[in-house]
Amino acid sequence: MMKIAVIGSNMIDLVSYITRMPTKGETLEAPDFKMGCGGKGANQAIAASRLGADVLMLTRVGNDIFADNTIANFQANGISTDYVLRTNASSGVAPIFVDPLSHNSIIIVKGANSYLSASDIQSAAEDIKKCQLIVLQLEIPTETVYAAVQFGKEHNIPVLLNPAPAQPDLILDKVKSCEFIVPNETELSLLTGMPVETEDEIRNAAMTLRDAGVKNVIVTMGQRGVLWLSEKTQQYFPPLNVNAKDTTGAGDAFIGCFASMYCKSKDIAHSIEIANHYAADSVTRLGTQTSYLNKEDFLQQYP
Ligand code: ADP
C-alpha cells in the first residue's frame, strides 16, 4: 500500500454563526455553533486516507479535550496515531465567526503545533523512511519544515510542500529541493515576490520557482483551474463547472488527493486531473473534512 508521511498541523475549528460582528466590549448572542476537525496537515492526511493511502501523521496535540477529539478523528479515518504527540500546551484551535453573508473572521491559535520540532522528525525517522512521499504545509515552525525537506533529500523521499498559509519569511533556497511545490496564487506571489493577477503573470512566477530548481510547480487557482510546470512540460487543467457552496479546505482536498493518486500511479498529469475533480466536488458541500468523499463514493462520481 502506498504510504505517505504528513508532517504538519491539526486544529479544532470552533465556528460561531453570528448575526453581526460584536463591537469592542460587547457580548452578543449567536444563533448557532459547530465544532469541526481541521488544520491543513490533518485535512490533507484525511483526504489522502479516505482515498486509500496509508498515512503516517506526525503532529502535536495539546493536553486537553480538543486533543482527544483530534486523536479520535484520526482513528475514525484509519490514520495511525503513533506519532500524534501530546504536548503540555493547548491544542491548536481556530475560533471562526461566520456572518449571514458567509463572510469569515478567523483567529488561529497554533498551540501545540508550534512545538513540532526537527527532533520529532528524528523520533519518527524509521517509519518516515518507509514512505513514498512527505507532505508539508506551513502551520508548523519553519525550521521544522526545513528539517523535513532536508530529511526527504537525505533519504531520497520526494517532498511535496504546500506553502500555506502564505509565510513571508519562508526562504526559497531551503525548500527548492522539493519535488513538488503546490501554492495558490497568493502563496505563489509571496514566495516569488512577483505579481499574479493575469495568467501570464502566474506562469512567469511559476517559471521562477521552477528555474530555482523546484522540479514541479503546481499552482491551484480556485475557479480558474490548475497550472503545472515541470522541466519538460507546461500543462493547464481547466476548472470543473460546479455549484460551489463552500470552498474552505479545497486546497487541502486537492493536495490530499494528489498525494494519494501520485503515490499509486507516479503519473503527475493524471493525479492532477483527479485531484482537480476531487477538490471541485468538495466545494459543492459545506465544511472542510466533512466535504471530502471516501474512495467508493468518489469512484461513483468519477469512475
Ligand atoms: P486554496 O483553498 O488553497 O486557496 P484553491 O482555491 O486554489 O485552494 O482551490 C484548490 C482547488 O480546488 C482548485 O485548484 C480547484 O481544483 C478546486 N476548486 C476550488 N474552487 C473551485 C470552484 N469554485 N470550482 C471548481 N473547482 C474549484
Tab-separated table of C-alpha atoms and ligand atoms in Angstrom:
chain	number	residue	atom	x	y	z
A	1	MET	CA	0.000	0.000	0.000
A	2	MET	CA	1.305	3.473	-0.825
A	3	LYS	CA	2.472	5.237	2.283
A	4	ILE	CA	2.503	8.990	2.824
A	5	ALA	CA	4.017	10.938	5.732
A	6	VAL	CA	2.145	14.133	6.528
A	7	ILE	CA	4.260	16.284	8.832
A	8	GLY	CA	2.026	19.145	9.830
A	9	SER	CA	-0.711	20.753	11.812
A	10	ASN	CA	-4.042	19.889	13.318
A	11	MET	CA	-6.629	22.348	14.608
A	12	ILE	CA	-10.103	22.298	16.048
A	13	ASP	CA	-12.393	24.737	14.257
A	14	LEU	CA	-14.798	26.465	16.634
A	15	VAL	CA	-17.352	28.041	14.338
A	16	SER	CA	-19.882	30.572	15.671
A	17	TYR	CA	-22.594	31.634	13.240
A	18	ILE	CA	-23.216	35.270	14.104
A	19	THR	CA	-25.756	37.875	13.028
A	20	ARG	CA	-23.063	40.578	13.019
A	21	MET	CA	-19.583	41.195	14.439
A	22	PRO	CA	-19.633	42.202	18.108
A	23	THR	CA	-18.259	45.664	18.810
A	24	LYS	CA	-15.461	46.178	21.331
A	25	GLY	CA	-16.635	45.222	24.831
A	26	GLU	CA	-19.994	43.904	23.621
A	27	THR	CA	-21.452	40.498	24.475
A	28	LEU	CA	-23.507	39.109	21.641
A	29	GLU	CA	-25.664	36.032	21.366
A	30	ALA	CA	-25.056	33.835	18.334
A	31	PRO	CA	-27.755	31.576	16.932
A	32	ASP	CA	-25.558	28.565	16.169
A	33	PHE	CA	-22.200	26.898	16.809
A	34	LYS	CA	-20.319	23.966	15.317
A	35	MET	CA	-17.062	22.270	16.154
A	36	GLY	CA	-15.020	20.569	13.455
A	37	CYS	CA	-11.631	18.976	12.918
A	38	GLY	CA	-9.274	20.927	10.718
A	39	GLY	CA	-5.719	22.182	10.302
A	40	LYS	CA	-4.064	21.915	6.914
A	41	GLY	CA	-1.934	18.895	7.795
A	42	ALA	CA	-4.846	16.957	9.235
A	43	ASN	CA	-7.146	17.890	6.344
A	44	GLN	CA	-4.650	16.682	3.755
A	45	ALA	CA	-4.000	13.484	5.729
A	46	ILE	CA	-7.728	12.742	6.000
A	47	ALA	CA	-8.331	13.321	2.269
A	48	ALA	CA	-5.400	11.044	1.344
A	49	SER	CA	-6.519	8.351	3.776
A	50	ARG	CA	-10.149	8.423	2.583
A	51	LEU	CA	-8.794	7.793	-0.913
A	52	GLY	CA	-6.940	4.689	0.196
A	53	ALA	CA	-3.452	5.882	1.178
A	54	ASP	CA	-1.718	4.583	4.286
A	55	VAL	CA	-0.951	7.819	6.134
A	56	LEU	CA	1.632	8.428	8.838
A	57	MET	CA	0.640	11.643	10.616
A	58	LEU	CA	3.365	13.417	12.556
A	59	THR	CA	1.750	16.216	14.540
A	60	ARG	CA	1.438	17.645	18.044
A	61	VAL	CA	-1.743	17.984	20.053
A	62	GLY	CA	-2.199	19.568	23.481
A	63	ASN	CA	-3.311	18.127	26.795
A	64	ASP	CA	-6.985	18.919	26.522
A	65	ILE	CA	-10.319	17.621	25.257
A	66	PHE	CA	-9.582	19.018	21.792
A	67	ALA	CA	-6.619	16.637	21.603
A	68	ASP	CA	-8.851	13.671	22.470
A	69	ASN	CA	-11.231	14.763	19.733
A	70	THR	CA	-8.444	15.084	17.146
A	71	ILE	CA	-6.994	11.671	18.019
A	72	ALA	CA	-10.443	10.038	17.798
A	73	ASN	CA	-10.963	11.703	14.405
A	74	PHE	CA	-7.652	10.356	13.038
A	75	GLN	CA	-8.547	6.894	14.289
A	76	ALA	CA	-12.031	7.050	12.776
A	77	ASN	CA	-10.377	7.879	9.454
A	78	GLY	CA	-7.938	4.978	9.599
A	79	ILE	CA	-4.850	7.062	10.382
A	80	SER	CA	-2.341	5.689	12.872
A	81	THR	CA	-1.853	7.966	15.886
A	82	ASP	CA	1.576	6.610	16.860
A	83	TYR	CA	3.122	9.982	16.021
A	84	VAL	CA	0.316	12.234	17.231
A	85	LEU	CA	2.355	13.572	20.139
A	86	ARG	CA	0.922	15.048	23.346
A	87	THR	CA	2.294	18.415	24.418
A	88	ASN	CA	1.948	20.424	27.607
A	89	ALA	CA	0.153	23.254	25.812
A	90	SER	CA	-3.264	23.960	24.384
A	91	SER	CA	-4.228	22.181	21.196
A	92	GLY	CA	-4.323	24.225	18.027
A	93	VAL	CA	-7.723	25.910	17.776
A	94	ALA	CA	-9.363	28.233	15.302
A	95	PRO	CA	-12.272	30.322	16.577
A	96	ILE	CA	-14.182	31.270	13.426
A	97	PHE	CA	-17.041	33.733	13.058
A	98	VAL	CA	-19.334	33.428	10.070
A	99	ASP	CA	-21.926	36.123	9.330
A	100	PRO	CA	-25.180	35.635	7.389
A	101	LEU	CA	-23.405	36.615	4.155
A	102	SER	CA	-20.825	33.823	4.765
A	103	HIS	CA	-18.025	36.304	5.464
A	104	ASN	CA	-15.449	34.686	7.758
A	105	SER	CA	-13.288	36.136	10.508
A	106	ILE	CA	-10.764	33.603	11.757
A	107	ILE	CA	-8.341	33.565	14.668
A	108	ILE	CA	-5.639	30.892	14.627
A	109	VAL	CA	-4.139	29.721	17.912
A	110	LYS	CA	-1.380	27.353	16.840
A	111	GLY	CA	-0.876	25.970	20.377
A	112	ALA	CA	0.835	22.565	20.309
A	113	ASN	CA	1.544	22.891	16.566
A	114	SER	CA	4.248	25.412	17.456
A	115	TYR	CA	6.138	22.686	19.308
A	116	LEU	CA	6.508	20.218	16.432
A	117	SER	CA	10.276	20.030	16.059
A	118	ALA	CA	13.087	18.589	13.982
A	119	SER	CA	13.752	16.089	16.764
A	120	ASP	CA	10.159	14.835	16.406
A	121	ILE	CA	11.055	14.002	12.801
A	122	GLN	CA	14.083	12.077	14.047
A	123	SER	CA	11.937	10.157	16.535
A	124	ALA	CA	9.701	9.005	13.658
A	125	ALA	CA	12.601	8.594	11.209
A	126	GLU	CA	12.489	4.822	10.780
A	127	ASP	CA	8.814	4.898	9.814
A	128	ILE	CA	9.067	8.038	7.643
A	129	LYS	CA	11.806	6.285	5.675
A	130	LYS	CA	9.221	3.689	4.626
A	131	CYS	CA	7.069	6.398	2.996
A	132	GLN	CA	6.960	7.242	-0.695
A	133	LEU	CA	6.092	10.901	-0.188
A	134	ILE	CA	6.436	13.530	2.543
A	135	VAL	CA	3.707	16.192	2.586
A	136	LEU	CA	4.298	19.549	4.319
A	137	GLN	CA	2.490	22.841	4.919
A	138	LEU	CA	3.414	25.969	6.891
A	139	GLU	CA	1.309	25.781	10.076
A	140	ILE	CA	4.284	24.329	11.993
A	141	PRO	CA	7.610	26.064	12.742
A	142	THR	CA	9.503	26.922	9.553
A	143	GLU	CA	12.667	25.305	10.945
A	144	THR	CA	10.765	22.003	11.210
A	145	VAL	CA	9.647	22.378	7.595
A	146	TYR	CA	13.276	22.911	6.508
A	147	ALA	CA	14.342	19.856	8.547
A	148	ALA	CA	11.654	17.742	6.851
A	149	VAL	CA	12.750	18.929	3.394
A	150	GLN	CA	16.328	18.030	4.301
A	151	PHE	CA	15.212	14.624	5.620
A	152	GLY	CA	13.487	13.896	2.327
A	153	LYS	CA	16.606	14.902	0.407
A	154	GLU	CA	18.921	12.770	2.534
A	155	HIS	CA	16.712	9.696	2.283
A	156	ASN	CA	15.650	10.127	-1.307
A	157	ILE	CA	11.971	10.561	-0.480
A	158	PRO	CA	10.123	13.069	-2.671
A	159	VAL	CA	8.685	16.036	-0.750
A	160	LEU	CA	5.521	17.972	-1.553
A	161	LEU	CA	5.351	21.417	0.048
A	162	ASN	CA	2.090	23.325	0.191
A	163	PRO	CA	3.413	26.791	1.217
A	164	ALA	CA	0.209	27.678	3.065
A	165	PRO	CA	-0.725	29.803	4.829
A	166	ALA	CA	1.393	32.322	2.941
A	167	GLN	CA	4.531	32.919	5.007
A	168	PRO	CA	6.650	35.987	4.272
A	169	ASP	CA	9.827	34.653	5.885
A	170	LEU	CA	9.974	31.304	4.037
A	171	ILE	CA	13.388	31.024	2.354
A	172	LEU	CA	13.021	29.592	-1.144
A	173	ASP	CA	16.589	28.346	-1.165
A	174	LYS	CA	15.802	25.977	1.717
A	175	VAL	CA	12.809	24.370	0.016
A	176	LYS	CA	13.837	24.342	-3.622
A	177	SER	CA	14.856	20.670	-3.469
A	178	CYS	CA	11.154	19.745	-3.113
A	179	GLU	CA	9.814	17.514	-5.864
A	180	PHE	CA	6.529	19.436	-5.708
A	181	ILE	CA	5.605	22.910	-4.549
A	182	VAL	CA	1.847	23.450	-4.637
A	183	PRO	CA	0.850	27.069	-3.924
A	184	ASN	CA	-2.320	29.008	-4.673
A	185	GLU	CA	-1.874	32.379	-6.398
A	186	THR	CA	-1.366	34.366	-3.171
A	187	GLU	CA	1.245	31.956	-1.878
A	188	LEU	CA	2.997	31.915	-5.249
A	189	SER	CA	3.174	35.699	-5.232
A	190	LEU	CA	4.639	35.825	-1.728
A	191	LEU	CA	7.163	33.091	-2.494
A	192	THR	CA	8.444	34.803	-5.632
A	193	GLY	CA	7.725	38.480	-4.897
A	194	MET	CA	6.014	38.608	-8.303
A	195	PRO	CA	2.531	39.741	-9.375
A	196	VAL	CA	-0.040	37.030	-10.137
A	197	GLU	CA	-3.075	38.886	-11.465
A	198	THR	CA	-3.061	37.599	-15.035
A	199	GLU	CA	-2.425	34.107	-16.378
A	200	ASP	CA	0.858	35.286	-17.899
A	201	GLU	CA	1.981	36.669	-14.564
A	202	ILE	CA	1.074	33.397	-12.820
A	203	ARG	CA	3.043	31.424	-15.423
A	204	ASN	CA	6.064	33.717	-15.072
A	205	ALA	CA	6.032	33.419	-11.293
A	206	ALA	CA	5.722	29.613	-11.543
A	207	MET	CA	8.647	29.578	-14.001
A	208	THR	CA	10.754	31.464	-11.469
A	209	LEU	CA	10.155	28.707	-8.931
A	210	ARG	CA	10.923	26.027	-11.471
A	211	ASP	CA	14.088	27.830	-12.597
A	212	ALA	CA	15.171	27.998	-8.952
A	213	GLY	CA	15.245	24.181	-9.037
A	214	VAL	CA	11.777	23.047	-7.973
A	215	LYS	CA	11.009	20.051	-10.182
A	216	ASN	CA	7.244	20.503	-10.314
A	217	VAL	CA	5.260	23.639	-9.594
A	218	ILE	CA	1.516	23.070	-9.378
A	219	VAL	CA	-0.490	26.260	-8.956
A	220	THR	CA	-4.075	25.839	-7.755
A	221	MET	CA	-6.112	28.796	-8.959
A	222	GLY	CA	-9.528	28.200	-7.372
A	223	GLN	CA	-12.212	28.534	-10.014
A	224	ARG	CA	-9.562	29.271	-12.636
A	225	GLY	CA	-8.227	25.696	-12.617
A	226	VAL	CA	-4.692	24.370	-12.139
A	227	LEU	CA	-1.336	25.054	-13.825
A	228	TRP	CA	1.522	22.518	-13.779
A	229	LEU	CA	5.044	23.410	-14.781
A	230	SER	CA	7.953	20.973	-14.823
A	231	GLU	CA	11.314	20.879	-16.564
A	232	LYS	CA	9.729	19.281	-19.592
A	233	THR	CA	6.075	20.304	-19.606
A	234	GLN	CA	3.650	23.062	-19.035
A	235	GLN	CA	0.045	21.985	-18.723
A	236	TYR	CA	-3.177	23.773	-17.843
A	237	PHE	CA	-6.139	21.938	-16.311
A	238	PRO	CA	-9.416	23.830	-16.725
A	239	PRO	CA	-11.738	24.103	-13.714
A	240	LEU	CA	-14.788	21.919	-13.343
A	241	ASN	CA	-18.075	23.681	-13.571
A	242	VAL	CA	-19.700	23.021	-10.191
A	243	ASN	CA	-22.206	24.681	-7.923
A	244	ALA	CA	-19.747	25.977	-5.305
A	245	LYS	CA	-21.207	26.240	-1.794
A	246	ASP	CA	-18.127	26.370	0.435
A	247	THR	CA	-14.546	26.499	-0.841
A	248	THR	CA	-12.823	26.192	2.551
A	249	GLY	CA	-10.414	23.280	2.532
A	250	ALA	CA	-10.490	22.926	-1.278
A	251	GLY	CA	-6.712	23.322	-1.483
A	252	ASP	CA	-6.265	20.618	1.167
A	253	ALA	CA	-8.646	18.283	-0.692
A	254	PHE	CA	-6.595	18.845	-3.838
A	255	ILE	CA	-3.282	18.061	-2.114
A	256	GLY	CA	-4.528	15.014	-0.176
A	257	CYS	CA	-5.988	13.572	-3.352
A	258	PHE	CA	-2.968	14.431	-5.480
A	259	ALA	CA	-0.618	12.809	-2.933
A	260	SER	CA	-2.677	9.662	-2.796
A	261	MET	CA	-3.017	9.351	-6.582
A	262	TYR	CA	0.628	10.206	-7.264
A	263	CYS	CA	1.906	7.559	-4.854
A	264	LYS	CA	-0.260	4.992	-6.587
A	265	SER	CA	0.474	5.865	-10.226
A	266	LYS	CA	3.540	8.195	-10.285
A	267	ASP	CA	1.640	9.865	-13.134
A	268	ILE	CA	1.613	13.591	-12.340
A	269	ALA	CA	-0.816	14.781	-15.033
A	270	HIS	CA	-3.309	12.036	-14.208
A	271	SER	CA	-3.032	12.762	-10.468
A	272	ILE	CA	-3.648	16.498	-11.030
A	273	GLU	CA	-6.666	15.745	-13.168
A	274	ILE	CA	-8.220	13.543	-10.490
A	275	ALA	CA	-7.331	15.995	-7.694
A	276	ASN	CA	-8.962	18.795	-9.707
A	277	HIS	CA	-12.178	16.721	-9.745
A	278	TYR	CA	-11.925	15.746	-6.089
A	279	ALA	CA	-11.371	19.350	-4.914
A	280	ALA	CA	-14.148	20.682	-7.173
A	281	ASP	CA	-16.509	18.061	-5.754
A	282	SER	CA	-15.566	19.086	-2.200
A	283	VAL	CA	-16.677	22.697	-2.758
A	284	THR	CA	-20.224	21.546	-3.521
A	285	ARG	CA	-20.694	20.652	0.160
A	286	LEU	CA	-20.350	22.665	3.368
A	287	GLY	CA	-17.408	22.214	5.714
A	288	THR	CA	-13.823	21.088	5.327
A	289	GLN	CA	-13.195	17.429	6.158
A	290	THR	CA	-16.944	16.837	6.086
A	291	SER	CA	-16.903	17.693	2.384
A	292	TYR	CA	-14.246	15.092	1.438
A	293	LEU	CA	-15.602	11.929	-0.196
A	294	ASN	CA	-14.207	8.490	0.507
A	295	LYS	CA	-12.847	6.348	-2.307
A	296	GLU	CA	-16.031	4.392	-3.024
A	297	ASP	CA	-18.275	7.465	-3.216
A	298	PHE	CA	-15.740	9.384	-5.279
A	299	LEU	CA	-15.373	6.478	-7.716
A	300	GLN	CA	-19.128	6.514	-8.268
A	301	GLN	CA	-18.898	10.142	-9.378
A	302	TYR	CA	-15.610	9.818	-11.239
A	303	PRO	CA	-15.197	6.210	-12.347
B	1	ADP	P1	-6.945	27.215	-1.582
B	1	ADP	O1	-8.078	26.653	-0.770
B	1	ADP	O2	-5.609	26.728	-1.127
B	1	ADP	O3	-6.974	28.680	-1.851
B	1	ADP	P2	-7.880	26.932	-4.299
B	1	ADP	O4	-8.919	27.959	-4.024
B	1	ADP	O5	-6.889	27.193	-5.358
B	1	ADP	O6	-7.103	26.492	-2.989
B	1	ADP	O7	-8.660	25.578	-4.656
B	1	ADP	C1	-7.976	24.354	-4.803
B	1	ADP	C2	-8.583	23.582	-5.927
B	1	ADP	O8	-9.961	23.328	-5.643
B	1	ADP	C3	-8.616	24.304	-7.258
B	1	ADP	O9	-7.397	24.216	-7.940
B	1	ADP	C4	-9.739	23.548	-7.960
B	1	ADP	O10	-9.268	22.285	-8.372
B	1	ADP	C5	-10.729	23.350	-6.820
B	1	ADP	N1	-11.696	24.472	-6.721
B	1	ADP	C6	-11.715	25.463	-5.809
B	1	ADP	N2	-12.741	26.313	-6.014
B	1	ADP	C7	-13.404	25.836	-7.088
B	1	ADP	C8	-14.578	26.244	-7.816
B	1	ADP	N3	-15.279	27.324	-7.468
B	1	ADP	N4	-14.955	25.499	-8.885
B	1	ADP	C9	-14.264	24.399	-9.264
B	1	ADP	N5	-13.167	23.960	-8.614
B	1	ADP	C10	-12.737	24.651	-7.539
